[in-house]
PDB file of C-alpha atoms in Angstrom:
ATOM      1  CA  UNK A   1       0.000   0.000   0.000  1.00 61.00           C
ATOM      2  CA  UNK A   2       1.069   3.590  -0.231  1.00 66.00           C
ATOM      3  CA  UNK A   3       3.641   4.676   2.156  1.00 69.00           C
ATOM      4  CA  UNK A   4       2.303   5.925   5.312  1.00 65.00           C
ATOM      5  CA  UNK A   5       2.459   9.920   5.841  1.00 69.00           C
ATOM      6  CA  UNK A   6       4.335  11.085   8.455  1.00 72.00           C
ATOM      7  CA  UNK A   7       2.560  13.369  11.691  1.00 71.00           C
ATOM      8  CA  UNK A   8      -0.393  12.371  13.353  1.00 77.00           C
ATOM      9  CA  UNK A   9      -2.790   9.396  12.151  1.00 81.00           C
ATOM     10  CA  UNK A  10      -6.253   9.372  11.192  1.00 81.00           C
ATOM     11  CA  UNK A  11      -7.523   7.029  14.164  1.00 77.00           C
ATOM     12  CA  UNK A  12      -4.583   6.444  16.407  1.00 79.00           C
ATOM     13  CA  UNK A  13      -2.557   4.061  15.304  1.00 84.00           C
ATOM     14  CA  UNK A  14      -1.790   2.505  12.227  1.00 83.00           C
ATOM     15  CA  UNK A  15      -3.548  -0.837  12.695  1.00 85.00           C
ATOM     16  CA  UNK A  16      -6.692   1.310  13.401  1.00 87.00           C
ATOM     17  CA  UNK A  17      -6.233   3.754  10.420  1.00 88.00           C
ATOM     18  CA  UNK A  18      -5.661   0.731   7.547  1.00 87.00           C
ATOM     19  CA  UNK A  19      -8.792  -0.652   9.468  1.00 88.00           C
ATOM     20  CA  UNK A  20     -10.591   3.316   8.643  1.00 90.00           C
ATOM     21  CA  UNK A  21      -9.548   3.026   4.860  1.00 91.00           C
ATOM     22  CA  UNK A  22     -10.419  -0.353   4.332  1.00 91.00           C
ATOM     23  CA  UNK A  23     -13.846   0.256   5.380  1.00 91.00           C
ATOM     24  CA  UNK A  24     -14.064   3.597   3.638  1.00 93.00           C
ATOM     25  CA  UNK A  25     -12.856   1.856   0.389  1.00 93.00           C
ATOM     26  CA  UNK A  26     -15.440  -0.584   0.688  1.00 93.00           C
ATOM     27  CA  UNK A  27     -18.445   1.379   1.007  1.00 93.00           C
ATOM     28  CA  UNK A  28     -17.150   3.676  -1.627  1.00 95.00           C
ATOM     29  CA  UNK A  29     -16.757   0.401  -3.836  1.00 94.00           C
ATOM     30  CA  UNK A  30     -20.111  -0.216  -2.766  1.00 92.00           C
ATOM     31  CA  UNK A  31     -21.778   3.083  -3.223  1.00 93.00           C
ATOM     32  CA  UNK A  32     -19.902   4.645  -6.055  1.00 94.00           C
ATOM     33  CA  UNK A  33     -19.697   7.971  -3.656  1.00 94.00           C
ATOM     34  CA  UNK A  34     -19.233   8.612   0.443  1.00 96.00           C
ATOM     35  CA  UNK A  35     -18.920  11.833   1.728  1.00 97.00           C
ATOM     36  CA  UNK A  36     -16.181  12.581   4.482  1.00 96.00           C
ATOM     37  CA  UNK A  37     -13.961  15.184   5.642  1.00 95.00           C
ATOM     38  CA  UNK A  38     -11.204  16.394   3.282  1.00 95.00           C
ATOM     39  CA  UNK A  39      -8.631  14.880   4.857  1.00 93.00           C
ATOM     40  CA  UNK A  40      -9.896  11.765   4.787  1.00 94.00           C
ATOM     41  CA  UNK A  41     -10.690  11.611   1.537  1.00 95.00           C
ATOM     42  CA  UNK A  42      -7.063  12.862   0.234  1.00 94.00           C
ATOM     43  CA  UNK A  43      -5.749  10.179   2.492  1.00 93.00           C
ATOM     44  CA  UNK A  44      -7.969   7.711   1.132  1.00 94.00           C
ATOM     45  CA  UNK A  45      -7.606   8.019  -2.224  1.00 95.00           C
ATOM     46  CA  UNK A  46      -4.553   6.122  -2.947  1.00 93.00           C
ATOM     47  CA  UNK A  47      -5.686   3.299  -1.572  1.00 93.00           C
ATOM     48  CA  UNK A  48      -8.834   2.963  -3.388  1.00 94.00           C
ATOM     49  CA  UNK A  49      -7.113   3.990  -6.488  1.00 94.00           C
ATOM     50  CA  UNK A  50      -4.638   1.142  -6.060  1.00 95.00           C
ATOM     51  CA  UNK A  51      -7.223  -1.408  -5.249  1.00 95.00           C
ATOM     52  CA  UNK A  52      -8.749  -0.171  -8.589  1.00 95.00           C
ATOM     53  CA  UNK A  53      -5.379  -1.348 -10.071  1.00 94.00           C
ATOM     54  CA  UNK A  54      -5.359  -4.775  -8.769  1.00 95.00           C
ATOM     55  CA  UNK A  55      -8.799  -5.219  -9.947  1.00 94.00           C
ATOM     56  CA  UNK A  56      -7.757  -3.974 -13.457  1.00 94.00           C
ATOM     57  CA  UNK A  57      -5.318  -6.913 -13.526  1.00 94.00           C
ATOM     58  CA  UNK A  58      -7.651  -9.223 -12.516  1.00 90.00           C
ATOM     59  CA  UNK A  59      -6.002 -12.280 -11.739  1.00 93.00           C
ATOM     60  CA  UNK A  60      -6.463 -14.775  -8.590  1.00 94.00           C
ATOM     61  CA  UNK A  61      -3.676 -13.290  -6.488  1.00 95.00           C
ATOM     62  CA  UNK A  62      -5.144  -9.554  -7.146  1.00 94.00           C
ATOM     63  CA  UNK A  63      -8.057 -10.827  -6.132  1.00 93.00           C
ATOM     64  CA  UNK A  64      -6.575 -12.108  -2.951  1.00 91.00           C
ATOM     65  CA  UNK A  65      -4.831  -9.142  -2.198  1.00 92.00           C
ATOM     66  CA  UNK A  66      -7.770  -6.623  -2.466  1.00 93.00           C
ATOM     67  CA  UNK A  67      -9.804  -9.051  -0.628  1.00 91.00           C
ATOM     68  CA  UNK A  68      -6.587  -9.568   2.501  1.00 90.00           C
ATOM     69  CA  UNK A  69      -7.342  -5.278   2.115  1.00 90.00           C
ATOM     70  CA  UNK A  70     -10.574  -4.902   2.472  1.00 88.00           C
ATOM     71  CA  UNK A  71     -10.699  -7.042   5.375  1.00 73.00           C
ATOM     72  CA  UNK A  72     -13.085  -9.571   6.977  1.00 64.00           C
ATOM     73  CA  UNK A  73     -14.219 -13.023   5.593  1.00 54.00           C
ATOM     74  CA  UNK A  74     -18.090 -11.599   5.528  1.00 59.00           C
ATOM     75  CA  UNK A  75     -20.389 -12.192   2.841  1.00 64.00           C
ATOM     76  CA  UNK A  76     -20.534  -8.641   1.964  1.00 71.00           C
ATOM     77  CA  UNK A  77     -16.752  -7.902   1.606  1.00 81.00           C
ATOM     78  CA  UNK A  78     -16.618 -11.003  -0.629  1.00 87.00           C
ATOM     79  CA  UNK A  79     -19.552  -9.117  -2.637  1.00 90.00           C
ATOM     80  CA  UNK A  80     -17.867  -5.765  -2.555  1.00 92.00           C
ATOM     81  CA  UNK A  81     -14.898  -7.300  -4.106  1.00 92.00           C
ATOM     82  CA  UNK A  82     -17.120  -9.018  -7.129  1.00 92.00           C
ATOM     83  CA  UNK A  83     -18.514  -5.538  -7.859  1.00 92.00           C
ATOM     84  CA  UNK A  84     -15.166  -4.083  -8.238  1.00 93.00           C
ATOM     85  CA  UNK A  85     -13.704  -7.277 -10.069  1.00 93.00           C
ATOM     86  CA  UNK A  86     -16.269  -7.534 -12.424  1.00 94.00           C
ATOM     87  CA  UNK A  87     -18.350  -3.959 -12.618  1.00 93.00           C
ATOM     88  CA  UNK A  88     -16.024  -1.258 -11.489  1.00 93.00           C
ATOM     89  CA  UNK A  89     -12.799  -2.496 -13.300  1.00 93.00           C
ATOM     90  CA  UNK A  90     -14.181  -3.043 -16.429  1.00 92.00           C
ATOM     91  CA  UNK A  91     -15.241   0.379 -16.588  1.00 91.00           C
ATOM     92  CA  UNK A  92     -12.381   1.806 -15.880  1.00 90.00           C
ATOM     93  CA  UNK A  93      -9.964  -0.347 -18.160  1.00 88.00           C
ATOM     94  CA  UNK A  94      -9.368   2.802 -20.743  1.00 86.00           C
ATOM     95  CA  UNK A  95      -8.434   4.842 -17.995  1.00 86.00           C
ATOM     96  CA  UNK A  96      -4.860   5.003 -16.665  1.00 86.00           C
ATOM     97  CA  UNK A  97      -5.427   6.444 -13.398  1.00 86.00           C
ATOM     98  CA  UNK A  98      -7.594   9.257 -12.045  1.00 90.00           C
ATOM     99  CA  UNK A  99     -10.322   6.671 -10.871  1.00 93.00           C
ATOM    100  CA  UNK A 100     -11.552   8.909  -8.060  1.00 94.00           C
ATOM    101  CA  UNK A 101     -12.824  12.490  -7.878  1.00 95.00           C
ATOM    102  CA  UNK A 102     -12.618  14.908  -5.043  1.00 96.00           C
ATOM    103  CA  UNK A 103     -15.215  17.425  -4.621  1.00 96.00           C
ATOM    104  CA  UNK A 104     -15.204  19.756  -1.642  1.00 96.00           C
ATOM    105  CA  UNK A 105     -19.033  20.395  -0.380  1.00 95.00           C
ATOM    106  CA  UNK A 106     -18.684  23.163   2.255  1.00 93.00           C
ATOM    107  CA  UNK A 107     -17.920  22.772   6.042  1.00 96.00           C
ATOM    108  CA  UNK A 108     -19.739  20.586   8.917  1.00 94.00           C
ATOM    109  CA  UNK A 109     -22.105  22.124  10.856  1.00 93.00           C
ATOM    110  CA  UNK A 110     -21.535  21.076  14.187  1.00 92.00           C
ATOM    111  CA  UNK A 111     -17.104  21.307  13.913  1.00 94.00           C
ATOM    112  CA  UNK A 112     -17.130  23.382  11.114  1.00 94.00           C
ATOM    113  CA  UNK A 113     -14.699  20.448   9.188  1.00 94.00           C
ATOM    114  CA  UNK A 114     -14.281  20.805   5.305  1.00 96.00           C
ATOM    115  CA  UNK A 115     -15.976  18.039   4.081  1.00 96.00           C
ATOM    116  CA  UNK A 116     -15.611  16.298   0.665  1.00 97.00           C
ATOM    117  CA  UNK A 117     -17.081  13.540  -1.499  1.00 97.00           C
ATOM    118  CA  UNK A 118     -14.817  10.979  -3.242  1.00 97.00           C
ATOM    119  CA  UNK A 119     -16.617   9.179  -6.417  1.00 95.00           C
ATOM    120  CA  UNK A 120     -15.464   6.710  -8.637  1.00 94.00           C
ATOM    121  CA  UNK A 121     -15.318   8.487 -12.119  1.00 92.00           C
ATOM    122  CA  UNK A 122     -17.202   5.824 -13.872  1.00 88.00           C
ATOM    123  CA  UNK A 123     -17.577   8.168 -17.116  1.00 85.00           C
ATOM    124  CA  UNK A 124     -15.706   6.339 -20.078  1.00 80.00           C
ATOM    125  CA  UNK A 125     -12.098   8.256 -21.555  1.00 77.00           C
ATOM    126  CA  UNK A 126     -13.321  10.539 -23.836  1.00 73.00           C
ATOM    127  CA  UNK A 127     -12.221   9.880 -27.707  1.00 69.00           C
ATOM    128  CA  UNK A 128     -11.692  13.656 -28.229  1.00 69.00           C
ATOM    129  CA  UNK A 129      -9.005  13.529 -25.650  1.00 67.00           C
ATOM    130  CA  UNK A 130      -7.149  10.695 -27.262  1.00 67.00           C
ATOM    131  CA  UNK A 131      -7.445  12.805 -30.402  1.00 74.00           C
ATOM    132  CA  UNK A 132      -5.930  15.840 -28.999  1.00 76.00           C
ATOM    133  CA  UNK A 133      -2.884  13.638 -27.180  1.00 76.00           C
ATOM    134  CA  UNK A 134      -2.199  12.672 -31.158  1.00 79.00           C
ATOM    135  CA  UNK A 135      -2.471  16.112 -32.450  1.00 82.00           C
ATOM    136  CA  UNK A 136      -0.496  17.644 -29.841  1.00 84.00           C
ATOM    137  CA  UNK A 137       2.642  14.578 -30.306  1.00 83.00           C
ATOM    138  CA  UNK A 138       2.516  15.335 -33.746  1.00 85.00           C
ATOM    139  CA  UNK A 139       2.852  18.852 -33.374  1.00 86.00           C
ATOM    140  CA  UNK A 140       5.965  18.865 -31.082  1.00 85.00           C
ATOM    141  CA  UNK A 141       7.404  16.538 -33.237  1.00 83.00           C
ATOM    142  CA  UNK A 142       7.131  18.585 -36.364  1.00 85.00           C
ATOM    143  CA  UNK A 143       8.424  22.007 -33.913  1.00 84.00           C
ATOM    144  CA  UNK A 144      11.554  19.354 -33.441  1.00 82.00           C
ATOM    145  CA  UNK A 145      12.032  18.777 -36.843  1.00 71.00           C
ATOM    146  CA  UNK A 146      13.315  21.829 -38.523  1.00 65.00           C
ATOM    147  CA  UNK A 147      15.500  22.909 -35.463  1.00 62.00           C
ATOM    148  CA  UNK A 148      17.249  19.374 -36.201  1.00 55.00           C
ATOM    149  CA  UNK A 149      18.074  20.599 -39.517  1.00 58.00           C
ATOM    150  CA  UNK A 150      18.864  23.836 -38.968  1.00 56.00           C
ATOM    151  CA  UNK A 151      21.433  22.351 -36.476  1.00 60.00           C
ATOM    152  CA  UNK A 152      22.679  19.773 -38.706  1.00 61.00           C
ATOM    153  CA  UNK A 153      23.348  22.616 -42.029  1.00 60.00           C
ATOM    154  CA  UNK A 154      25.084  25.015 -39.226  1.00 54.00           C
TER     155      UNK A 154
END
């Protein structure tokens, strides 16, 4: 998993906090979108995002490994990780990263903490954007061309 940020943690210790994100990448698995404070959902993230990446690959042992992550032998982890082996990381097999979205809603009422809600961006990659990746390689590599001439005549 990612490597652990230094400072305070989000529950204590560091058994407690893998506990936190496991269940928050669950129900966001589950749910598509959770909101939570900012914090959390920066921290969390990551995780989900690399859990997304195991899925992509979709082999036993990934399948083992998100499913040693997400925790308990229940019926409805074991459900949580179908959904994101076979509905979630389909959908995001054109995408090479970027599976979440961050969207900050305001501040709680009672602490006044920024909250946030992390989504899965379940949209498929836009063609026009492969286009324009194209367009803008072959562009640069034209600029390169004639200053590799004009070096080579001098």
């Amino acid at each position: 998993m990612p490597t652990p940020t230094k400072g305070p943690r989000l529950g204590g210790s560091a058994a407690h906090e893998r506990l936190i994100f496991a269940n928050m990448s669950a129900q966001l698995f589950e749910n598509k979108k959770i909101t939570t404070t900012l914090t959390r959902a920066k921290r969390l993230r990551p995780h989900a995002e690399r859990l997304i990446t195991f899925a992509k690959r979709g082999d036993l042992a990934s399948r083992r490994r998100v499913q040693a992550v997400i925790a308990s032998r229940s019926r409805t982890n074991k459900s949580i990780v179908h959904e994101l082996f076979e509905n979630i990381a389909p959908a995001m097999a054109n995408r090479e990263g970027g599976y979440t979205r961050i969207t900050k809603i305001g501040n709680r009422k009672g602490d006044n903490a920024p909250m946030a809600v992390i989504e899965l961006v379940m949209e498929p990659v836009s063609p026009k954007q492969a286009v324009v990746k194209e367009a803008t390689k072959a562009t640069e590599k034209a600029a390169e061309a004639p200053e590799a001439e004009a070096t080579e005549e001098a």
